[in-house]
CSV table of C-alpha atoms in Angstrom, one decimal:
chain,number,residue,atom,x,y,z
A,25,MET,CA,0.0,0.0,-0.1
A,26,GLU,CA,1.2,3.4,-1.0
A,27,HIS,CA,2.3,5.8,1.8
A,28,ALA,CA,-0.4,8.4,1.0
A,29,GLN,CA,-3.1,5.9,1.0
A,30,ILE,CA,-2.0,4.8,4.7
A,31,PHE,CA,-1.9,8.1,5.7
A,32,ARG,CA,-5.5,8.7,4.6
A,33,GLU,CA,-6.9,5.6,6.2
A,34,ILE,CA,-5.3,6.7,9.5
A,35,LEU,CA,-6.6,10.1,9.3
A,36,LYS,CA,-10.1,8.6,8.7
A,37,GLN,CA,-9.5,6.3,11.9
A,38,GLU,CA,-8.4,9.1,14.2
A,39,ALA,CA,-11.0,11.4,13.0
A,40,ILE,CA,-8.7,13.9,12.0
A,41,ALA,CA,-10.1,16.7,10.1
A,42,GLN,CA,-9.0,18.6,6.6
A,43,LYS,CA,-9.0,21.8,8.7
A,44,THR,CA,-6.8,20.5,11.5
A,45,LEU,CA,-4.0,19.8,8.7
A,46,VAL,CA,-4.5,23.1,7.1
A,47,GLU,CA,-4.1,24.6,10.5
A,48,ILE,CA,-1.0,22.6,11.8
A,49,SER,CA,0.7,22.4,8.5
A,50,GLY,CA,0.1,26.1,6.9
A,51,MET,CA,-0.3,24.2,3.5
A,52,HIS,CA,-3.2,25.7,1.3
A,53,SER,CA,-6.7,24.2,1.9
A,54,SER,CA,-6.6,23.2,-1.6
A,55,LYS,CA,-3.4,21.1,-1.6
A,56,ILE,CA,-4.6,19.2,1.3
A,57,SER,CA,-7.7,18.6,-0.4
A,58,ARG,CA,-6.1,17.6,-3.7
A,59,PHE,CA,-3.7,15.1,-1.4
A,60,LEU,CA,-6.4,13.7,0.7
A,61,ASN,CA,-8.6,12.7,-2.4
A,62,GLY,CA,-5.8,11.2,-4.1
A,63,VAL,CA,-5.3,14.0,-6.9
A,64,ILE,CA,-2.1,14.8,-6.4
A,65,ASP,CA,1.1,13.6,-3.9
A,66,LEU,CA,3.0,15.9,-1.8
A,67,THR,CA,6.7,16.1,-2.0
A,68,ALA,CA,8.9,14.3,0.3
A,69,GLY,CA,9.6,17.1,2.5
A,70,GLU,CA,5.9,18.3,2.8
A,71,PHE,CA,5.0,14.7,3.6
A,72,PHE,CA,7.4,14.0,6.2
A,73,SER,CA,6.7,17.7,7.2
A,74,LEU,CA,3.1,16.9,7.6
A,75,LEU,CA,3.9,13.5,9.5
A,76,ALA,CA,5.9,14.8,11.9
A,77,LEU,CA,3.3,17.2,12.8
A,78,MET,CA,0.6,14.5,13.8
A,79,PRO,CA,0.1,13.4,17.3
A,80,PRO,CA,2.5,10.5,18.3
A,81,ASN,CA,0.1,7.6,18.3
A,82,PHE,CA,-0.4,8.7,14.5
A,83,GLN,CA,3.2,8.6,13.9
A,84,GLN,CA,3.4,5.2,15.3
A,85,LYS,CA,0.5,3.7,13.1
A,86,TYR,CA,1.8,5.1,10.1
A,87,TRP,CA,5.3,3.8,10.3
A,88,LYS,CA,3.9,0.5,11.7
A,89,ARG,CA,1.7,0.2,8.8
A,90,PHE,CA,4.0,1.3,6.4
A,91,LEU,CA,6.6,-1.0,7.4
A,92,SER,CA,4.5,-3.9,7.9
A,93,ASP,CA,3.7,-3.4,4.2
A,94,ILE,CA,7.2,-3.9,3.0
A,95,LYS,CA,7.7,-7.6,1.8
A,96,LEU,CA,11.3,-8.8,2.2
A,97,GLU,CA,11.2,-9.9,-1.5
A,98,GLU,CA,10.7,-6.7,-2.3
A,99,VAL,CA,13.6,-5.0,-1.0
A,100,ASN,CA,16.7,-5.7,-2.8
A,101,GLU,CA,20.3,-5.0,-2.0
A,102,THR,CA,20.6,-1.5,-3.8
A,103,VAL,CA,17.7,0.0,-1.4
A,104,ASN,CA,19.4,3.1,0.6
A,105,LEU,CA,16.9,4.1,3.4
A,106,LEU,CA,19.4,6.5,4.9
A,107,PRO,CA,18.5,9.6,2.7
A,108,LEU,CA,14.7,8.7,3.9
A,109,ILE,CA,15.6,8.3,7.3
A,110,GLU,CA,17.6,11.6,7.4
A,111,LYS,CA,14.6,13.9,6.0
A,112,LEU,CA,12.8,12.7,9.2
A,113,PRO,CA,12.5,14.5,12.4
A,114,PRO,CA,15.1,13.9,15.1
A,115,LEU,CA,12.8,11.8,17.4
A,116,GLU,CA,11.5,9.6,14.6
A,117,GLN,CA,15.3,9.1,13.5
A,118,ILE,CA,15.8,7.7,17.2
A,119,ARG,CA,12.8,5.7,17.4
A,120,ILE,CA,13.9,4.2,14.0
A,121,MET,CA,17.8,3.6,15.0
A,122,ARG,CA,16.6,2.2,18.5
A,123,ALA,CA,14.3,-0.3,16.8
A,124,ILE,CA,16.9,-1.4,14.5
A,125,ALA,CA,19.6,-2.0,17.4
A,126,ASN,CA,17.1,-3.6,19.2
A,127,ARG,CA,16.4,-6.2,16.1
A,128,GLY,CA,20.3,-6.5,16.0
A,129,LYS,CA,20.8,-7.2,19.8
A,130,LEU,CA,18.1,-10.0,19.8
A,131,PHE,CA,20.0,-11.6,16.7
A,132,GLU,CA,23.3,-11.3,18.3
A,133,GLN,CA,21.6,-13.0,21.6
A,134,GLY,CA,21.0,-15.7,19.3
A,135,ASN,CA,17.0,-15.5,20.0
A,136,GLN,CA,16.2,-15.9,16.2
A,137,GLU,CA,12.3,-16.8,16.9
A,138,ASP,CA,11.6,-13.1,15.7
A,139,PHE,CA,13.6,-13.7,12.7
A,140,LYS,CA,12.0,-17.1,11.3
A,141,LYS,CA,9.7,-15.1,8.8
A,142,GLU,CA,12.7,-13.5,7.3
A,143,PRO,CA,15.5,-15.9,6.5
A,144,GLU,CA,16.9,-14.0,3.9
A,145,LEU,CA,17.6,-11.4,6.6
A,146,ILE,CA,19.5,-13.7,8.5
A,147,ARG,CA,21.6,-15.4,6.0
A,148,SER,CA,22.5,-11.5,4.9
A,149,ALA,CA,23.3,-10.4,8.6
């Protein structure tokens, strides 16, 4: 599922109004409207800025859903997430780095239960 669709679905679940997005983001209401209706996509900077302005529970739901939709076989060795992570707000960068570090610790400790569904990840570690 694409990032914008995930954002829109969580927005509906959380009952956050378009007017609220306009107020917190400073973007023009027509741009927000066209984004929410799927007519346009926001630039990466606009999207991540908007996401960073959302409540923490919204952000957590977004990242959990976005990352769970990525299937390991869709990711190849040339994917570089660093530019994406660098554009995130510092707090979100810290959360991502901690999550990666925690997964690494589990693997190093020999607890491979979490990795059984990800055999390619284990082999490349």
